[in-house]
Coordinates of C-alpha atoms and ligand atoms in Angstrom, one line a residue:
M162 CA -14.6 -3.4 -29.2
A163 CA -14.8 0.5 -28.8
I164 CA -17.1 1.9 -26.4
D165 CA -20.4 3.4 -27.9
K166 CA -20.0 7.1 -28.8
S167 CA -23.7 8.1 -28.1
A168 CA -23.8 6.3 -25.1
I169 CA -20.5 8.3 -24.1
E170 CA -22.5 11.4 -25.2
T171 CA -25.2 10.4 -23.1
L172 CA -22.9 9.9 -19.9
K173 CA -21.6 13.5 -20.7
T174 CA -25.3 14.9 -20.2
K175 CA -25.6 13.4 -16.4
L176 CA -22.1 14.3 -15.2
S177 CA -21.2 17.4 -13.3
P178 CA -19.8 20.3 -15.6
T179 CA -16.3 20.0 -13.6
S180 CA -15.9 16.8 -14.5
E181 CA -14.2 15.2 -17.6
I182 CA -13.8 12.2 -20.4
V183 CA -11.1 11.2 -22.1
P184 CA -11.9 8.7 -24.7
P185 CA -8.9 6.9 -26.6
D186 CA -8.7 9.5 -29.4
S187 CA -8.0 12.5 -27.4
E188 CA -4.5 13.9 -26.5
K189 CA -4.7 13.5 -22.8
Y190 CA -5.3 10.0 -23.4
A191 CA -1.7 8.5 -23.0
D192 CA -1.1 10.5 -19.9
S193 CA -4.6 9.3 -18.7
I194 CA -3.6 5.4 -18.6
K195 CA -0.3 6.3 -17.1
R196 CA 0.4 4.1 -13.9
W197 CA 3.4 4.3 -11.0
S198 CA 4.3 0.8 -13.0
A199 CA 4.6 0.9 -16.7
A200 CA 3.9 -2.7 -16.1
A201 CA 0.2 -2.1 -15.1
E202 CA -0.7 -0.2 -17.9
K203 CA -3.4 -1.0 -20.0
P204 CA -5.4 0.5 -23.2
A205 CA -9.1 1.5 -21.5
G206 CA -11.7 2.0 -23.7
L207 CA -12.8 5.1 -21.9
V208 CA -11.1 7.7 -19.1
V209 CA -13.6 9.7 -16.9
Y210 CA -12.7 11.9 -14.0
P211 CA -15.4 12.3 -12.0
T212 CA -16.0 15.6 -9.1
T213 CA -18.8 14.2 -7.1
A214 CA -19.9 11.0 -5.5
A215 CA -23.2 11.3 -7.8
D216 CA -20.4 11.7 -10.8
V217 CA -19.2 8.2 -9.8
S218 CA -22.7 6.8 -9.5
Q219 CA -23.3 8.0 -13.0
I220 CA -20.5 6.0 -14.0
V221 CA -21.0 2.7 -12.3
L222 CA -24.3 2.6 -13.9
F223 CA -23.2 3.6 -17.3
A224 CA -20.6 0.5 -16.8
K225 CA -23.4 -1.8 -16.2
E226 CA -25.9 -0.9 -18.3
N227 CA -23.4 -1.1 -21.1
N228 CA -21.7 -4.5 -19.8
I229 CA -18.3 -3.1 -19.6
E230 CA -15.7 -3.5 -17.4
L231 CA -14.9 -1.0 -14.6
A232 CA -11.6 -0.3 -13.0
T233 CA -10.8 2.7 -10.7
V234 CA -7.6 4.4 -10.2
G235 CA -6.9 6.5 -6.8
G236 CA -2.7 7.0 -7.0
G237 CA -2.0 4.4 -9.5
H238 CA 0.3 2.7 -7.3
G239 CA -1.2 -0.9 -7.2
T240 CA 1.2 -3.0 -9.6
S241 CA -1.6 -5.7 -10.1
G242 CA -3.1 -4.0 -13.1
A243 CA -6.4 -3.8 -10.7
A244 CA -6.4 0.2 -11.5
S245 CA -6.5 -0.2 -15.1
T246 CA -8.9 -1.9 -17.8
D247 CA -8.4 -3.2 -21.1
G248 CA -11.0 -1.9 -23.2
G249 CA -13.4 -1.0 -20.0
V250 CA -14.1 2.6 -18.1
C251 CA -12.0 3.6 -15.9
I252 CA -12.9 6.2 -13.2
D253 CA -9.7 8.4 -12.5
L254 CA -10.3 9.8 -8.9
S255 CA -7.5 12.6 -9.2
K256 CA -10.0 15.4 -9.8
M257 CA -11.1 14.6 -6.3
R258 CA -8.5 15.3 -3.8
K259 CA -9.5 17.6 -1.3
V260 CA -8.9 17.4 2.5
T261 CA -10.2 19.4 5.5
V262 CA -9.0 18.5 8.7
D263 CA -11.4 19.6 11.9
P264 CA -9.2 19.9 15.0
E265 CA -11.6 19.9 17.5
A266 CA -13.2 16.5 16.4
K267 CA -9.8 15.7 15.7
T268 CA -10.6 14.1 12.3
I269 CA -9.2 14.6 8.7
T270 CA -11.6 14.1 5.7
A271 CA -10.5 13.6 2.3
Q272 CA -11.6 12.9 -1.0
G273 CA -11.2 9.3 -2.6
G274 CA -8.4 10.2 -5.0
A275 CA -6.0 12.1 -2.7
L276 CA -2.8 11.5 -2.2
W277 CA -1.0 11.1 1.4
R278 CA 1.1 14.0 0.6
D279 CA -2.4 15.9 0.2
V280 CA -3.2 14.5 3.8
D281 CA 0.0 15.3 5.4
A282 CA 0.4 18.8 4.1
E283 CA -3.3 19.8 5.6
A284 CA -3.1 17.8 9.0
E285 CA 0.5 19.3 9.4
K286 CA -1.2 23.0 9.2
Y287 CA -2.9 21.7 12.4
Q288 CA 0.0 19.8 14.0
M289 CA -1.7 16.9 13.5
A290 CA -1.4 13.6 11.5
T291 CA -3.1 10.3 10.8
V292 CA -1.4 6.6 10.1
G293 CA -0.7 7.0 6.3
G294 CA 2.0 6.2 3.5
T295 CA 5.2 6.2 3.9
V296 CA 5.9 7.4 0.2
N297 CA 4.1 10.5 0.3
H298 CA 2.6 9.9 -3.6
T299 CA 0.8 6.9 -3.2
G300 CA -3.3 7.0 -3.1
I301 CA -4.7 7.0 0.3
G302 CA -7.7 5.2 -1.7
G303 CA -5.9 1.7 -2.6
L304 CA -3.3 2.0 0.7
T305 CA -6.6 2.5 3.0
L306 CA -8.9 -0.1 1.4
G307 CA -6.2 -2.8 1.6
G308 CA -5.2 -1.9 5.6
G309 CA -2.2 0.6 5.6
Y310 CA 0.8 0.7 7.4
G311 CA 2.6 4.0 8.2
F312 CA 5.2 5.5 10.3
L313 CA 2.5 5.9 13.0
S314 CA 1.4 2.2 13.0
P315 CA 3.5 1.6 16.2
A316 CA 1.1 4.3 17.9
Y317 CA -2.1 4.2 16.4
G318 CA -2.3 1.0 14.5
L319 CA -3.6 0.7 10.7
V320 CA -4.8 3.1 8.6
I321 CA -8.0 1.1 8.7
D322 CA -7.8 1.3 12.8
N323 CA -8.2 5.0 12.2
L324 CA -11.0 4.7 9.6
L325 CA -14.0 6.4 11.2
S326 CA -16.3 6.5 8.2
V327 CA -15.9 6.2 4.6
E328 CA -18.6 7.4 1.3
M329 CA -18.8 4.6 -0.7
V330 CA -20.9 4.4 -4.4
L331 CA -21.8 1.0 -4.5
A332 CA -22.6 -1.6 -7.5
D333 CA -26.2 -0.5 -7.5
G334 CA -25.1 3.3 -8.1
T335 CA -26.4 4.0 -4.4
I336 CA -24.0 6.4 -2.2
V337 CA -24.0 5.2 1.2
T338 CA -21.8 6.2 4.9
A339 CA -20.2 3.2 6.4
S340 CA -19.4 3.4 10.0
D341 CA -19.3 1.6 13.1
T342 CA -23.2 2.8 13.3
S343 CA -24.2 3.1 9.6
H344 CA -24.1 -0.1 7.4
P345 CA -21.2 -1.6 9.9
D346 CA -21.3 -5.2 8.0
L347 CA -20.1 -3.4 4.9
F348 CA -17.3 -1.0 6.9
W349 CA -16.1 -4.1 8.3
A350 CA -15.4 -5.5 5.0
I351 CA -14.2 -2.1 3.8
K352 CA -11.1 -2.2 6.2
G353 CA -9.4 -4.6 4.4
A354 CA -11.0 -5.7 1.3
G355 CA -12.7 -2.4 0.2
I356 CA -11.5 -2.5 -3.4
G357 CA -14.2 -5.6 -4.0
F358 CA -17.1 -3.5 -2.6
G359 CA -17.3 -0.3 -4.3
V360 CA -15.9 3.5 -5.1
A361 CA -14.6 5.3 -2.2
T362 CA -15.4 9.0 -2.4
T363 CA -14.9 10.3 1.0
F364 CA -12.7 8.9 3.8
I365 CA -12.7 10.5 7.3
Y366 CA -9.8 9.2 9.7
R367 CA -9.1 10.0 13.5
A368 CA -6.4 12.6 13.4
H369 CA -3.7 12.6 16.5
S370 CA -1.6 15.3 17.5
Q371 CA 2.1 15.2 15.7
K372 CA 5.5 16.6 17.2
S373 CA 7.7 18.2 14.8
P374 CA 10.1 17.9 13.6
V375 CA 11.0 13.6 13.7
W376 CA 14.0 12.3 12.6
G377 CA 14.9 10.1 9.9
G378 CA 16.9 9.4 7.0
L379 CA 18.3 6.5 4.7
M380 CA 21.3 4.7 5.7
I381 CA 24.0 2.5 3.6
F382 CA 25.8 -0.3 4.7
P383 CA 28.0 -3.1 3.2
K384 CA 26.6 -6.7 2.8
P385 CA 28.9 -7.6 5.8
H386 CA 27.3 -5.5 8.6
L387 CA 24.1 -7.4 7.6
G388 CA 23.9 -9.2 10.9
A389 CA 24.5 -5.8 13.0
V390 CA 21.9 -4.2 11.0
I391 CA 19.3 -6.8 11.7
Q392 CA 20.1 -7.1 15.4
M393 CA 19.3 -3.4 15.9
A394 CA 16.3 -3.8 13.4
N395 CA 15.0 -6.7 15.7
T396 CA 15.1 -4.4 18.5
V397 CA 13.2 -1.8 16.9
V398 CA 10.2 -4.4 15.7
Q399 CA 9.8 -5.8 19.2
E400 CA 9.5 -2.3 20.7
S401 CA 6.6 -2.0 23.2
E402 CA 6.5 1.9 23.3
P403 CA 6.1 3.5 20.1
G404 CA 8.7 5.7 18.4
P405 CA 11.0 3.8 16.2
V406 CA 10.4 2.0 13.0
M407 CA 12.7 0.4 10.2
L408 CA 12.8 -0.6 7.1
M409 CA 15.7 -2.9 5.5
G410 CA 16.2 -3.2 2.0
F411 CA 18.7 -4.6 -0.6
A412 CA 19.2 -2.7 -3.2
A413 CA 21.9 -1.6 -5.9
L414 CA 21.7 2.0 -5.8
P415 CA 23.2 4.3 -8.4
P416 CA 26.1 5.5 -9.0
T417 CA 27.7 2.5 -8.1
C418 CA 25.2 -0.3 -8.7
Q419 CA 26.7 -2.4 -6.0
P420 CA 24.4 -4.3 -4.3
V421 CA 24.2 -3.0 -0.9
I422 CA 21.9 -3.0 2.4
L423 CA 19.7 -0.1 2.8
A424 CA 18.1 1.0 6.1
L425 CA 15.5 3.8 6.4
V426 CA 15.5 5.0 9.8
W427 CA 12.8 6.4 11.3
F428 CA 11.9 7.9 15.0
N429 CA 9.1 10.1 16.6
G430 CA 11.2 12.3 18.2
S431 CA 14.1 14.6 18.9
A432 CA 17.6 13.9 17.1
D433 CA 19.4 13.2 20.8
E434 CA 17.0 10.7 21.4
A435 CA 17.1 8.8 18.1
E436 CA 20.8 8.9 17.8
K437 CA 21.3 7.5 21.2
Y438 CA 18.6 4.6 20.1
Y439 CA 19.9 3.7 17.1
K440 CA 23.5 4.1 18.3
S441 CA 24.3 0.5 16.8
L442 CA 23.7 1.5 13.6
L443 CA 25.8 4.6 13.7
D444 CA 28.8 3.1 15.4
L445 CA 29.0 0.8 12.0
G446 CA 29.9 4.0 10.1
P447 CA 27.2 3.9 7.5
L448 CA 28.6 4.3 4.0
V449 CA 25.6 6.7 3.7
N450 CA 23.6 8.7 6.3
T451 CA 21.2 11.0 5.6
A452 CA 19.4 10.9 8.9
K453 CA 18.3 14.2 10.6
E454 CA 15.5 16.0 12.1
I455 CA 12.7 16.9 9.7
P456 CA 9.3 17.7 9.7
Y457 CA 7.0 14.5 10.0
S458 CA 5.3 15.2 6.4
E459 CA 8.7 15.2 5.1
S460 CA 9.9 11.8 6.4
N461 CA 6.9 10.7 4.3
T462 CA 9.1 11.8 1.5
L463 CA 12.5 9.7 2.4
A464 CA 11.6 7.1 0.2
N465 CA 10.3 8.8 -2.7
G466 CA 13.6 8.8 -4.7
P467 CA 14.1 5.1 -4.9
S468 CA 10.1 4.8 -5.6
A469 CA 10.0 7.1 -8.5
H470 CA 7.2 6.7 -11.6
G471 CA 7.6 5.0 -14.6
L472 CA 9.7 1.3 -14.5
R473 CA 8.2 -1.5 -14.9
R474 CA 7.5 -3.3 -11.4
T475 CA 5.8 -5.8 -9.5
M476 CA 5.1 -6.4 -5.9
K477 CA 4.5 -9.4 -3.9
G478 CA 3.9 -9.1 0.0
S479 CA 5.3 -11.7 2.2
A480 CA 6.4 -12.0 5.9
F481 CA 9.0 -12.7 8.4
L482 CA 8.4 -13.8 12.1
A483 CA 10.3 -11.4 14.6
P484 CA 12.7 -11.4 15.3
L485 CA 14.3 -11.9 11.9
E486 CA 17.0 -14.7 11.9
L487 CA 20.4 -13.7 9.6
S488 CA 20.5 -17.2 8.1
F489 CA 17.1 -16.4 6.5
A490 CA 18.1 -13.1 5.4
D491 CA 21.3 -14.2 4.2
T492 CA 19.4 -17.1 1.7
I493 CA 17.0 -14.0 0.6
W494 CA 20.2 -11.8 -0.3
D495 CA 21.9 -14.9 -2.3
E496 CA 18.5 -15.3 -4.3
Y497 CA 18.4 -11.6 -4.8
I498 CA 22.1 -11.5 -6.1
A499 CA 21.7 -14.8 -8.4
F500 CA 18.4 -12.9 -9.9
I501 CA 19.9 -9.6 -10.5
E502 CA 22.9 -11.4 -12.2
K503 CA 20.6 -13.6 -14.2
V504 CA 18.4 -10.6 -15.3
P505 CA 20.9 -7.4 -15.5
D506 CA 17.6 -5.6 -16.7
A507 CA 16.1 -6.3 -13.2
Q508 CA 19.3 -4.2 -11.1
E509 CA 16.9 -1.8 -9.6
T510 CA 15.3 -4.6 -8.3
L511 CA 14.3 -3.8 -4.5
V512 CA 13.6 -6.5 -1.3
M513 CA 12.3 -4.7 1.8
F514 CA 12.0 -6.3 5.2
E515 CA 9.6 -3.7 7.2
F516 CA 10.5 -3.6 11.1
V517 CA 7.3 -1.7 12.2
P518 CA 6.4 -2.6 15.9
F519 CA 3.4 -4.4 16.0
K520 CA 1.8 -4.4 19.2
K521 CA -0.8 -1.6 18.6
I522 CA -1.8 -3.8 15.2
L523 CA -2.2 -6.9 17.2
A524 CA -4.4 -5.1 19.9
V525 CA -7.3 -5.2 17.0
P526 CA -8.6 -8.9 16.5
Q527 CA -8.0 -10.7 13.1
T528 CA -11.6 -10.9 12.9
A529 CA -12.9 -7.2 13.8
T530 CA -11.8 -6.2 10.2
A531 CA -11.5 -8.0 6.5
F532 CA -7.9 -7.5 6.7
A533 CA -6.4 -10.6 8.4
N534 CA -2.5 -9.9 8.0
R535 CA -2.3 -9.0 12.0
G536 CA 0.6 -11.1 13.4
A537 CA 4.1 -10.6 15.3
Y538 CA 5.9 -10.3 12.0
G539 CA 6.8 -7.8 9.5
N540 CA 6.3 -7.7 5.9
I541 CA 8.7 -8.6 3.3
L542 CA 8.5 -6.8 0.0
L543 CA 9.6 -8.4 -3.1
Q544 CA 9.8 -5.8 -5.9
P545 CA 11.3 -6.5 -9.1
T546 CA 11.8 -3.4 -11.2
W547 CA 12.9 -3.4 -14.8
R548 CA 12.6 -2.0 -18.3
D549 CA 11.9 -4.2 -20.9
K550 CA 8.7 -6.0 -21.3
V551 CA 10.2 -9.3 -22.4
N552 CA 11.4 -9.6 -18.9
D553 CA 7.8 -9.5 -17.4
G554 CA 7.6 -13.4 -17.0
V555 CA 11.2 -14.2 -15.3
C556 CA 10.8 -11.1 -13.1
R557 CA 7.3 -12.3 -11.7
E558 CA 8.2 -15.8 -11.6
W559 CA 11.3 -14.9 -9.6
T560 CA 8.9 -13.0 -7.1
R561 CA 6.5 -16.0 -6.5
A562 CA 9.2 -18.1 -6.0
V563 CA 11.1 -16.1 -3.3
S564 CA 7.6 -15.7 -1.9
R565 CA 6.9 -19.4 -1.6
M566 CA 10.1 -19.8 0.2
A567 CA 9.3 -17.1 2.6
R568 CA 6.1 -18.4 3.1
E569 CA 7.7 -22.0 4.3
E570 CA 9.8 -20.3 6.4
L571 CA 7.0 -18.5 8.2
E572 CA 4.8 -21.2 8.4
R573 CA 8.1 -23.1 10.1
R574 CA 8.5 -20.6 12.4
V575 CA 4.8 -19.8 13.3
G576 CA 4.0 -23.8 13.7
E577 CA 7.1 -23.9 16.4
G578 CA 4.3 -22.0 18.5
T579 CA 2.9 -18.4 19.2
D580 CA -0.1 -16.1 20.0
E581 CA -3.3 -16.6 18.4
V582 CA -3.5 -13.6 16.3
T583 CA -0.1 -14.7 14.9
K584 CA -1.2 -18.4 14.1
S585 CA -4.4 -17.1 12.2
G586 CA -2.6 -14.3 10.2
E587 CA -2.2 -14.6 6.7
G588 CA 1.2 -13.4 6.5
E589 CA 0.9 -11.5 3.1
Y590 CA -0.1 -8.0 2.8
G591 CA -2.8 -7.9 0.1
N592 CA -1.9 -4.6 -0.9
Y593 CA 1.9 -5.7 -1.8
D594 CA -0.4 -7.2 -5.0
S595 CA -0.2 -10.7 -4.1
L596 CA 0.2 -11.5 -7.9
G597 CA -2.9 -13.0 -8.5
A598 CA -3.1 -14.8 -4.6
S599 CA -6.7 -16.0 -4.2
G600 CA -9.3 -14.2 -2.0
K601 CA -8.9 -17.2 0.7
T602 CA -4.9 -16.6 1.0
V603 CA -5.4 -13.0 1.3
F604 CA -8.5 -12.9 3.4
G605 CA -7.9 -16.3 5.5
V606 CA -10.4 -16.3 8.6
N607 CA -12.4 -13.8 7.2
F608 CA -12.6 -14.9 3.6
P609 CA -16.0 -16.5 4.1
R610 CA -17.9 -13.3 5.8
L611 CA -16.6 -11.7 2.9
V612 CA -18.3 -14.2 0.4
E613 CA -21.5 -13.6 1.9
L614 CA -21.0 -9.4 2.0
K615 CA -20.2 -9.7 -1.8
K616 CA -23.1 -11.7 -2.5
R617 CA -25.4 -9.1 -0.8
Y618 CA -23.2 -6.1 -2.0
D619 CA -22.2 -6.4 -5.5
P620 CA -23.6 -10.1 -6.7
Q621 CA -23.0 -9.2 -10.2
N622 CA -19.2 -8.6 -8.9
V623 CA -19.2 -5.0 -11.0
F624 CA -15.7 -4.6 -8.6
C625 CA -13.9 -7.4 -10.2
K626 CA -10.4 -6.5 -9.7
G627 CA -8.3 -7.5 -6.6
P628 CA -8.3 -11.0 -5.0
S629 CA -11.8 -12.8 -5.7
L630 CA -14.6 -12.6 -2.9
Q631 CA -16.3 -15.5 -4.8
E632 CA -16.3 -19.1 -3.8
Ligands
FAD769 C1 6.1 3.3 -3.8 C2 5.0 2.4 -3.3 C3 5.4 2.9 -1.8 C4 4.3 2.2 -0.8 N1 4.3 2.3 0.6 C5 3.1 2.0 1.7 C6 2.9 2.0 2.6 O1 4.0 3.1 3.1 N2 2.2 1.4 3.3 C7 1.3 0.7 2.6 O2 0.2 0.1 3.8 N3 1.4 0.6 1.5 C8 2.2 0.9 0.7 N4 2.4 0.5 -0.4 C9 1.2 0.1 -1.2 C10 0.2 0.7 -1.5 O3 -0.8 0.2 -0.3 C11 -0.2 0.0 -2.3 O4 0.0 0.1 -3.8 C12 -1.8 0.5 -2.7 O5 -2.6 -0.5 -4.0 C13 -1.8 2.2 -3.3 O6 -3.1 2.8 -3.7 P1 -2.8 3.7 -5.1 O7 -4.4 4.2 -4.6 O8 -1.7 4.6 -5.3 O9 -3.3 2.6 -6.0 P2 -4.4 2.2 -7.3 O10 -3.8 1.5 -8.2 O11 -4.8 3.6 -8.1 O12 -5.2 1.4 -6.8 C14 -5.3 0.0 -6.3 C15 -6.4 -0.4 -5.9 O13 -7.1 0.3 -5.0 C16 -8.6 0.5 -6.1 N5 -8.7 1.8 -5.4 C17 -7.8 2.9 -5.3 N6 -8.5 3.9 -4.9 C18 -9.7 3.6 -4.7 C19 -11.0 4.2 -4.3 N7 -11.1 5.4 -4.0 N8 -12.2 3.6 -4.2 C20 -11.9 2.2 -4.4 N9 -10.8 1.6 -5.1 C21 -10.1 2.3 -5.4 C22 -8.0 0.3 -7.5 O14 -9.3 0.0 -8.0 C23 -6.9 -0.8 -7.4 O15 -7.8 -1.9 -7.3 C24 3.5 1.2 -1.4 C25 3.2 0.6 -2.6 C26 4.2 1.9 -3.3 C27 4.0 1.3 -4.9

C-alpha cells in the first residue's frame, strides 16, 4: 500500500531544508533504491535523505506513527536486504558523510553515512588512520555496527575496539550518545549488534599514527601452488607482531576467466621489509603481482576492482581454525569448481580465506562487546556472484551448504581443544550477512543480554532488520 501523501507532506515540514524526500514517482527513485548487490534491492515506499540527527529522529517517529517498516542504508553493501524495505520508509544516510580529525585528541569523528574512503582521506591529511574496511566504498555504518575487520586489526583490534562513542537515534526518537560512560549498556550492544538498536548518526573512533607508504597488492597463482600459498598465509595469521595481513581467495578473473588462487598481500612497512617477509610467495613466481609501496588509503582500494557495484551477490561468513589445513582448502576448492561449472552464470563467485593475525582481537574478552566472533581463526567469506535472478535460489543454497561444511570442520577442530575465547566464539561474522542465521547463532554467549537490552531500548522492534534479537 502506498504511503499516505498528506503524511509525507507533514513529514516534509518537520525536516531541515537540506534534507530530501524521494517518492516512487520521482525521477531519482530508481537510483535511490540501488544497492551494491542488485539482489538486495527492494521497492521502498519512500526514501528520505536526512542531513541531521534531528531529521533522523523525525523519520523514525513518522515510521512508527504510521506503522510503516523502517530501513536504514549506510554504504549499501549488505547483501541480506536489511538496508532495503519493500514498501516501507528507507533512511538513506548518504547526505551525512562529514569527517573531521582531532590530531591532538587523536580522534576521528564521522557522520553515520560516511564511506571508509571519506575516513581514510581525512585521516591521511594528519598521517593518521583507524581500523576500517579494506574496500573503501563500503559504509562505515554497517561495517562498524557489526564489528569490523581491517588491515590495521592486527595492531589495534576490531573497528569496535577503537570506537569511543556513537550518537544514536533510538526507537522512541530520542538522540543519545553512547560510550563507556554514557548509556554503557547500549554502547556494549552497539558494538556488534548495533543495527538492532537505532540509527547511528555520528561515530567517534580512536585515531592512530599511520606511516606511509605501506606495501600491498594482488598476486595470482595457479592451483598447484595452493599448498605453498597457504603455508605463507598460515605464518601470517599466527603472527604475534602486527605487520602483515593476507587474504587468499578462489576466483575466475577476466580476461581468461580460469579459476585461480588470488592473494591480497599487505604489509605495514617498506617494500624491503615486505619483500623479505613474503619471499616464499615471490619465489613461487606469481602469474600476476601488483604489490608495491602505496599510501595506506590506497591499500584500501586494492580489492575495489573485484568488488564493483551492481551484480547479484550474497555473502555468508564462516571460519577456519588457524592454521588452515590444505586438505580442507582443497575440499572447498572442489566445491567451488563444481559450483561454477554447474552454474556458469555464477562464474564471478569469490571464496575468501582471511588471514588477519588475531592476537589483538583475542585480547578483548568475548563478552566485553556484543560481537561474538573472536577466536583463533580466520573468517571465510563465501560470495556467490551472478547476474540472472533465476539463479538466486541455487546460489544461496550453495552458500548455505558450503558454510555448513565449514562449520562442521571448525567445530571438529575447536573441539580438539584450544583457548577459552575461541571456544566461545561463533565462527560466523555477522556482517557477512549470515543468510537468515538466528541472533543466537551470530551472538552466541552474548545473545541473552542482547535480548534483555532489546526489550528495553526497542520493545516494538522498530529496528527489525538483521538477526532477530527476540527470544
Ligand atoms: C565489497 C565488500 C567489502 C567488505 N570488506 C569488509 C572489510 O574489510 N571488513 C569488514 O569487517 N567487513 C567488510 N565487508 C562487510 C561489511 O562489513 C558489511 O557488508 C556491512 O554491512 C557494510 O556496511 P554498509 O553501511 O556499506 O551496508 P548497508 O547495506 O548500508 O548496511 C548494512 C546494515 O547496517 C545498517 N546500517 C548501515 N548504516 C547504519 C547506521 N549509520 N545506523 C544504523 N544502521 C546502519 C543497515 O540498516 C543494514 O542493516 C565488506 C563487504 C563488501 C560488500
